[in-house]
Short mmCIF file of C-alpha atoms in Angstrom, two decimals:
data_model
loop_
_atom_site.label_atom_id
_atom_site.label_comp_id
_atom_site.label_asym_id
_atom_site.label_seq_id
_atom_site.Cartn_x
_atom_site.Cartn_y
_atom_site.Cartn_z
CA MET A 20 260.78 100.09 153.44
CA THR A 21 260.69 103.61 154.86
CA GLU A 22 260.12 106.51 152.47
CA VAL A 23 262.60 109.33 153.09
CA CYS A 24 262.31 112.72 151.39
CA LYS A 25 263.80 116.18 151.91
CA GLU A 26 262.50 119.67 151.17
CA GLU A 27 263.78 123.18 151.82
CA ARG A 28 261.69 125.21 154.25
CA GLY A 29 263.34 128.63 154.30
CA THR A 30 265.08 128.66 157.68
CA ALA A 31 265.48 124.88 157.72
CA GLU A 32 265.34 121.63 155.82
CA ARG A 33 262.43 119.33 156.53
CA TRP A 34 262.86 115.58 156.22
CA SER A 35 259.79 113.35 155.99
CA LEU A 36 259.92 109.69 157.01
CA ARG A 37 257.02 107.32 156.37
CA SER A 38 256.63 103.64 157.20
CA GLY A 39 253.18 102.15 156.83
CA ALA A 40 250.67 104.28 158.71
CA VAL A 41 253.31 106.14 160.77
CA SER A 42 254.99 109.31 159.50
CA VAL A 43 257.54 111.62 161.12
CA GLU A 44 258.80 115.06 160.08
CA ILE A 45 262.25 116.27 161.19
CA LEU A 46 263.65 119.81 160.95
CA SER A 47 267.35 120.67 160.67
CA LEU A 48 266.65 123.66 162.95
CA GLY A 49 267.07 122.36 166.49
CA CYS A 50 267.06 118.74 165.27
CA VAL A 51 263.32 119.10 165.91
CA ILE A 52 260.69 116.38 165.59
CA GLN A 53 258.01 118.60 164.03
CA SER A 54 255.28 116.00 163.70
CA ILE A 55 254.46 112.35 164.33
CA ARG A 56 251.28 111.04 162.73
CA THR A 57 249.86 107.72 163.89
CA PRO A 58 246.49 105.98 163.43
CA ASP A 59 243.84 105.43 166.09
CA HIS A 60 241.66 102.30 166.41
CA SER A 61 239.48 103.55 163.52
CA GLY A 62 242.46 104.17 161.26
CA HIS A 63 242.24 107.97 161.63
CA ARG A 64 245.73 109.48 161.60
CA ALA A 65 246.55 112.43 163.83
CA ASP A 66 249.62 114.41 164.80
CA ILE A 67 250.49 113.49 168.40
CA VAL A 68 253.28 116.01 169.18
CA LEU A 69 253.00 119.70 170.03
CA GLY A 70 254.80 122.29 167.93
CA TYR A 71 254.42 124.83 165.16
CA ASP A 72 253.08 124.64 161.61
CA HIS A 73 256.11 126.38 160.12
CA ALA A 74 259.86 126.14 160.72
CA GLU A 75 259.98 129.83 161.69
CA GLY A 76 258.04 129.01 164.85
CA TYR A 77 261.02 127.09 166.15
CA LEU A 78 263.43 130.05 165.95
CA SER A 79 262.48 131.08 169.49
CA ASN A 80 260.72 127.92 170.76
CA PRO A 81 260.87 128.86 174.46
CA ARG A 82 259.44 125.51 175.61
CA TYR A 83 261.75 123.41 173.40
CA PHE A 84 258.93 121.68 171.47
CA GLY A 85 260.40 118.62 169.73
CA ALA A 86 264.00 119.84 169.97
CA VAL A 87 267.24 118.11 170.88
CA VAL A 88 268.63 119.94 173.91
CA GLY A 89 272.28 120.12 174.93
CA ARG A 90 275.13 120.15 175.66
CA VAL A 91 273.48 119.34 178.96
CA ALA A 92 269.76 118.69 179.13
CA ASN A 93 267.79 119.47 182.27
CA ARG A 94 268.90 121.67 185.16
CA MET A 95 272.38 122.28 186.48
CA ALA A 96 272.55 123.76 189.99
CA LYS A 97 273.53 127.43 190.03
CA GLY A 98 274.84 127.16 186.47
CA ARG A 99 278.22 125.93 187.57
CA PHE A 100 280.39 122.80 187.54
CA VAL A 101 284.02 121.81 188.10
CA VAL A 102 286.14 119.76 185.68
CA ASP A 103 289.82 119.00 186.33
CA GLU A 104 289.80 121.42 189.28
CA LYS A 105 288.59 124.32 187.12
CA GLU A 106 285.22 125.93 187.75
CA TYR A 107 283.01 126.73 184.77
CA LYS A 108 280.09 129.15 184.95
CA LEU A 109 277.12 129.02 182.61
CA ALA A 110 274.22 131.32 181.81
CA VAL A 111 271.52 131.06 184.48
CA ASN A 112 268.25 130.79 182.56
CA ASN A 113 265.85 128.92 184.88
CA GLY A 114 265.56 130.58 188.27
CA PRO A 115 269.01 130.23 189.86
CA ASN A 116 269.99 127.34 187.57
CA ALA A 117 271.16 126.58 184.03
CA LEU A 118 268.67 124.72 181.83
CA HIS A 119 268.93 122.75 178.57
CA GLY A 120 272.35 123.95 177.43
CA GLY A 121 272.00 127.69 177.89
CA LEU A 122 270.68 130.75 176.07
CA LYS A 123 271.61 129.41 172.65
CA GLY A 124 271.82 125.66 173.07
CA PHE A 125 271.62 122.86 170.53
CA ASP A 126 267.89 123.58 170.08
CA LYS A 127 268.79 126.90 168.38
CA ALA A 128 271.39 125.45 166.00
CA VAL A 129 270.83 124.55 162.36
CA TRP A 130 272.19 121.01 162.02
CA THR A 131 273.71 119.59 158.85
CA THR A 132 271.88 116.61 157.38
CA GLU A 133 272.45 113.49 155.33
CA ALA A 134 270.21 110.63 154.31
CA VAL A 135 270.77 107.21 155.91
CA ASP A 136 268.90 103.93 155.59
CA ASN A 137 265.30 104.50 156.75
CA GLY A 138 266.07 107.93 158.11
CA VAL A 139 268.27 111.01 158.44
CA LYS A 140 271.47 111.83 160.33
CA LEU A 141 271.89 115.35 161.71
CA SER A 142 275.26 116.70 162.85
CA HIS A 143 276.36 119.75 164.86
CA PHE A 144 279.75 121.18 165.83
CA SER A 145 279.87 122.97 169.19
CA PRO A 146 283.16 124.90 169.59
CA ASP A 147 285.24 125.18 172.74
CA GLY A 148 283.60 127.76 175.03
CA ASP A 149 280.16 127.41 173.42
CA GLU A 150 277.68 128.56 176.10
CA GLY A 151 280.56 128.25 178.60
CA TYR A 152 281.31 124.55 178.04
CA PRO A 153 284.88 123.32 177.48
CA GLY A 154 286.10 121.41 174.43
CA ASN A 155 285.29 121.20 170.74
CA LEU A 156 282.36 118.80 170.52
CA ASN A 157 281.07 116.95 167.47
CA ALA A 158 277.55 115.64 168.00
CA SER A 159 275.16 113.69 165.81
CA VAL A 160 271.59 112.48 166.11
CA THR A 161 270.17 109.85 163.76
CA TYR A 162 266.43 109.35 163.38
CA ARG A 163 265.31 106.06 161.80
CA LEU A 164 261.71 105.01 161.24
CA GLU A 165 261.38 101.25 160.82
CA LYS A 166 257.88 99.77 160.78
CA ASN A 167 256.16 101.51 163.72
CA THR A 168 259.30 102.38 165.72
CA LEU A 169 261.20 105.67 165.68
CA SER A 170 264.78 105.13 166.86
CA VAL A 171 266.92 108.05 168.00
CA LEU A 172 270.68 107.42 168.15
CA TYR A 173 272.95 109.99 169.80
CA HIS A 174 276.75 110.23 169.40
CA ALA A 175 279.35 112.80 170.47
CA GLN A 176 283.12 113.18 170.77
CA THR A 177 285.22 115.92 172.37
CA ASP A 178 288.84 117.06 172.56
CA ARG A 179 288.52 118.25 176.20
CA THR A 180 286.61 116.78 179.10
CA THR A 181 283.07 118.17 179.16
CA PRO A 182 279.72 117.33 180.70
CA ILE A 183 277.15 116.09 178.20
CA ASN A 184 273.54 114.96 178.40
CA LEU A 185 271.50 114.96 175.18
CA THR A 186 267.79 114.24 174.85
CA ASN A 187 264.78 115.00 172.70
CA HIS A 188 262.14 117.26 174.22
CA SER A 189 259.00 116.16 172.35
CA TYR A 190 255.63 116.88 173.96
CA PHE A 191 253.07 114.12 173.34
CA ASN A 192 249.29 114.04 173.46
CA LEU A 193 248.03 110.69 172.17
CA ALA A 194 244.53 112.11 171.63
CA GLY A 195 246.12 114.46 169.09
CA GLN A 196 248.03 117.71 169.55
CA GLY A 197 245.71 120.57 170.44
CA THR A 198 243.56 118.38 172.70
CA PRO A 199 243.17 120.37 175.94
CA ASP A 200 244.66 117.93 178.44
CA ILE A 201 246.18 114.49 179.10
CA TYR A 202 244.01 113.57 182.09
CA ASP A 203 242.55 110.53 180.30
CA HIS A 204 245.99 109.02 179.53
CA GLU A 205 247.22 105.97 181.45
CA VAL A 206 250.94 105.99 182.26
CA THR A 207 253.34 103.26 183.34
CA ILE A 208 257.01 103.94 184.15
CA SER A 209 259.22 100.97 184.99
CA ALA A 210 261.28 102.59 187.73
CA GLU A 211 261.93 101.44 191.28
CA SER A 212 263.13 104.87 192.42
CA TYR A 213 263.01 108.56 191.58
CA LEU A 214 264.88 111.77 192.48
CA PRO A 215 263.15 114.18 194.88
CA VAL A 216 263.88 117.83 194.10
CA ASP A 217 264.27 121.09 196.02
CA ASP A 218 262.16 124.19 195.42
CA THR A 219 264.28 125.11 192.37
CA MET A 220 263.77 121.62 190.85
CA ILE A 221 267.35 120.45 191.51
CA PRO A 222 267.67 116.88 192.86
CA THR A 223 268.33 116.85 196.58
CA GLY A 224 270.75 113.94 196.19
CA GLU A 225 268.39 111.37 197.64
CA VAL A 226 267.49 108.36 195.50
CA LYS A 227 264.06 107.49 196.86
CA PRO A 228 262.10 104.26 196.32
CA VAL A 229 258.76 104.82 194.60
CA GLU A 230 257.11 102.19 196.82
CA LYS A 231 254.15 103.68 198.73
CA THR A 232 254.55 107.11 197.09
CA LEU A 233 252.60 109.00 194.42
CA PHE A 234 255.61 108.39 192.15
CA ASP A 235 254.91 104.67 191.96
CA LEU A 236 253.92 104.36 188.31
CA ARG A 237 254.99 100.73 187.89
CA LYS A 238 251.38 99.78 187.19
CA PRO A 239 249.11 101.85 184.89
CA VAL A 240 247.97 105.10 186.52
CA LEU A 241 245.30 107.47 185.22
CA LEU A 242 247.07 110.81 184.95
CA GLY A 243 244.14 113.05 185.83
CA SER A 244 243.49 111.51 189.23
CA ARG A 245 247.21 111.20 190.06
CA LEU A 246 247.92 114.84 189.19
CA LYS A 247 245.12 115.90 191.54
CA GLU A 248 246.82 114.02 194.39
CA LEU A 249 250.36 115.17 193.60
CA PRO A 250 251.60 118.25 195.48
CA GLY A 251 252.81 121.04 193.24
CA PRO A 252 252.05 121.72 189.58
CA GLY A 253 252.69 118.19 188.28
CA PHE A 254 255.42 115.73 187.38
CA ASP A 255 258.83 117.14 186.44
CA HIS A 256 261.03 114.43 187.92
CA ASN A 257 263.72 111.96 186.97
CA PHE A 258 262.78 108.31 187.28
CA CYS A 259 265.81 106.06 187.84
CA LEU A 260 265.96 103.16 185.39
CA CYS A 261 269.15 101.63 186.77
CA SER A 262 271.85 102.23 189.35
CA PRO A 263 275.04 104.24 188.77
CA GLY A 264 277.66 102.04 187.16
CA ASP A 265 275.19 99.58 185.63
CA PRO A 266 275.93 98.68 181.99
CA PRO A 267 274.03 100.76 179.38
CA LEU A 268 271.53 98.09 178.40
CA GLU A 269 268.41 99.03 176.47
CA ARG A 270 265.41 98.85 178.80
CA LYS A 271 261.71 99.38 178.31
CA CYS A 272 261.02 102.36 180.51
CA ALA A 273 257.53 103.70 179.83
CA ARG A 274 254.17 102.90 178.29
CA VAL A 275 251.37 105.41 177.77
CA VAL A 276 247.86 104.48 176.62
CA HIS A 277 245.03 106.70 175.48
CA PRO A 278 241.93 104.50 175.83
CA GLY A 279 239.69 106.83 173.82
CA THR A 280 241.68 106.46 170.60
CA GLY A 281 243.49 103.23 171.42
CA ARG A 282 246.87 104.84 170.73
CA VAL A 283 249.83 103.40 172.65
CA LEU A 284 253.34 104.82 173.02
CA GLU A 285 256.14 102.63 174.39
CA VAL A 286 259.62 103.99 175.13
CA SER A 287 262.88 102.12 175.60
CA THR A 288 266.34 103.58 176.23
CA THR A 289 269.93 102.82 177.16
CA GLN A 290 270.00 105.89 179.42
CA PRO A 291 269.94 105.61 183.25
CA GLY A 292 266.95 107.92 183.67
CA VAL A 293 263.83 109.36 182.12
CA GLN A 294 262.44 112.78 182.98
CA PHE A 295 258.65 112.59 183.12
CA TYR A 296 257.19 116.07 182.62
CA THR A 297 253.49 116.96 182.40
CA SER A 298 253.85 120.39 180.71
CA ASN A 299 253.32 122.22 183.99
CA PHE A 300 254.69 125.50 182.61
CA LEU A 301 252.51 125.77 179.52
CA ASP A 302 249.88 128.40 180.23
CA GLY A 303 247.90 128.87 177.01
CA THR A 304 249.92 131.83 175.75
CA LEU A 305 251.86 129.81 173.14
CA LYS A 306 249.88 129.24 169.96
CA GLY A 307 250.86 126.10 168.11
CA LYS A 308 249.73 124.06 165.12
CA GLY A 309 246.40 125.14 163.74
CA GLY A 310 246.29 128.00 166.25
CA ALA A 311 245.95 125.63 169.22
CA ALA A 312 246.56 127.28 172.60
CA TYR A 313 248.81 124.94 174.58
CA SER A 314 247.76 124.98 178.21
CA LYS A 315 249.01 123.38 181.41
CA HIS A 316 248.86 119.56 181.33
CA SER A 317 248.12 119.52 177.59
CA ALA A 318 251.00 117.13 176.90
CA PHE A 319 253.64 114.93 178.50
CA CYS A 320 257.36 114.46 177.87
CA LEU A 321 259.44 111.33 178.40
CA GLU A 322 263.00 112.64 178.13
CA SER A 323 265.51 109.78 178.29
CA GLN A 324 268.74 111.13 179.78
CA ASN A 325 271.31 111.02 182.55
CA TRP A 326 270.16 112.08 185.99
CA PRO A 327 269.80 115.88 186.35
CA ASP A 328 272.72 117.81 187.85
CA ALA A 329 274.84 114.64 187.72
CA VAL A 330 278.02 116.66 187.09
CA ASN A 331 277.62 118.17 190.59
CA GLN A 332 276.50 115.00 192.40
CA PRO A 333 279.34 112.44 192.54
CA HIS A 334 277.10 109.48 193.46
CA PHE A 335 274.98 109.99 190.32
CA PRO A 336 275.93 108.31 187.00
CA ASP A 337 279.03 109.80 185.35
CA ALA A 338 278.17 112.92 183.36
CA LEU A 339 281.57 113.59 181.76
CA LEU A 340 282.78 112.83 178.25
CA ARG A 341 286.56 112.62 177.90
CA PRO A 342 288.86 112.82 174.86
CA GLY A 343 289.05 109.46 173.11
CA GLU A 344 285.63 108.38 174.39
CA THR A 345 282.37 108.29 172.44
CA TYR A 346 279.14 109.39 174.05
CA THR A 347 276.37 107.21 172.71
CA HIS A 348 272.84 106.24 173.58
CA THR A 349 269.69 105.01 171.92
CA THR A 350 266.03 105.72 172.59
CA ARG A 351 263.13 104.11 170.74
CA PHE A 352 259.51 105.25 170.50
CA THR A 353 257.11 102.52 169.37
CA PHE A 354 253.58 103.42 168.29
CA SER A 355 250.71 100.95 168.25
CA VAL A 356 246.95 100.66 168.70
CA LEU A 357 245.01 98.67 171.30
#
């Protein structure tokens, strides 16, 4: 049975979930996963996600540590889209593009909370016109910790057609947050194809097989050596887990192993893609838990989501939520030891 408890933390509520040796802390501010503590092969528990010691640190949170991002996660080309023949323009906050829902996206909201079996449900109302998006949107995210698996269930409904793409932006380091890099992690991603991007990180539209490329992660790859080979600052790419139109079945999509501690993270999702990001834009200026300076390649993200810029690319999976429909998806993080 999972222990669930709540405490007030000034700017936010903090909910603590514990099941066996795994514990998770959730903040109502930004729907943030503040900490995940798991044991290594010696039984030593450590926090394996980047972030801040106090809720106040998440008020700005420029790199979205642990937050749920929306309405639309990832990049949208030129901050624009068309729905029902009407063009909508969004704040441009990442080069020439819109990123992670805008200047004040879901990561900046204080969500309402309620206890559920083995977890907590957080809810947020986004009014028509919020950050430029159409429709009144009711969204919820439910975190459940059962044995050694953290399940994240997303739901949303709208009264006008709107693009939507929700994900959690946790940064992991299985050696423990504050460890300088992830070069000794072994990564597997079960994807046959990925999305190449242009120089502003927008998908070009090509769906490219990973075969005979540096993006072939179908067998375990040591991150340090692969990042040395990879052109550019690192991975920040969508890996395609299924084809557009495929049913939303839950699929195992990724496995990461840290041999030094024996910690293993496995991810499954009903989403058609996962954005693999190697914290290329951390530069040591952000000070996190315990005063740790978070530098480039000090963590990785596995953001289960729709394909980036799908609302502007008709051959990508459908990115629109319509009145009467329910947006829903599930992602599970399972923690174990070798």
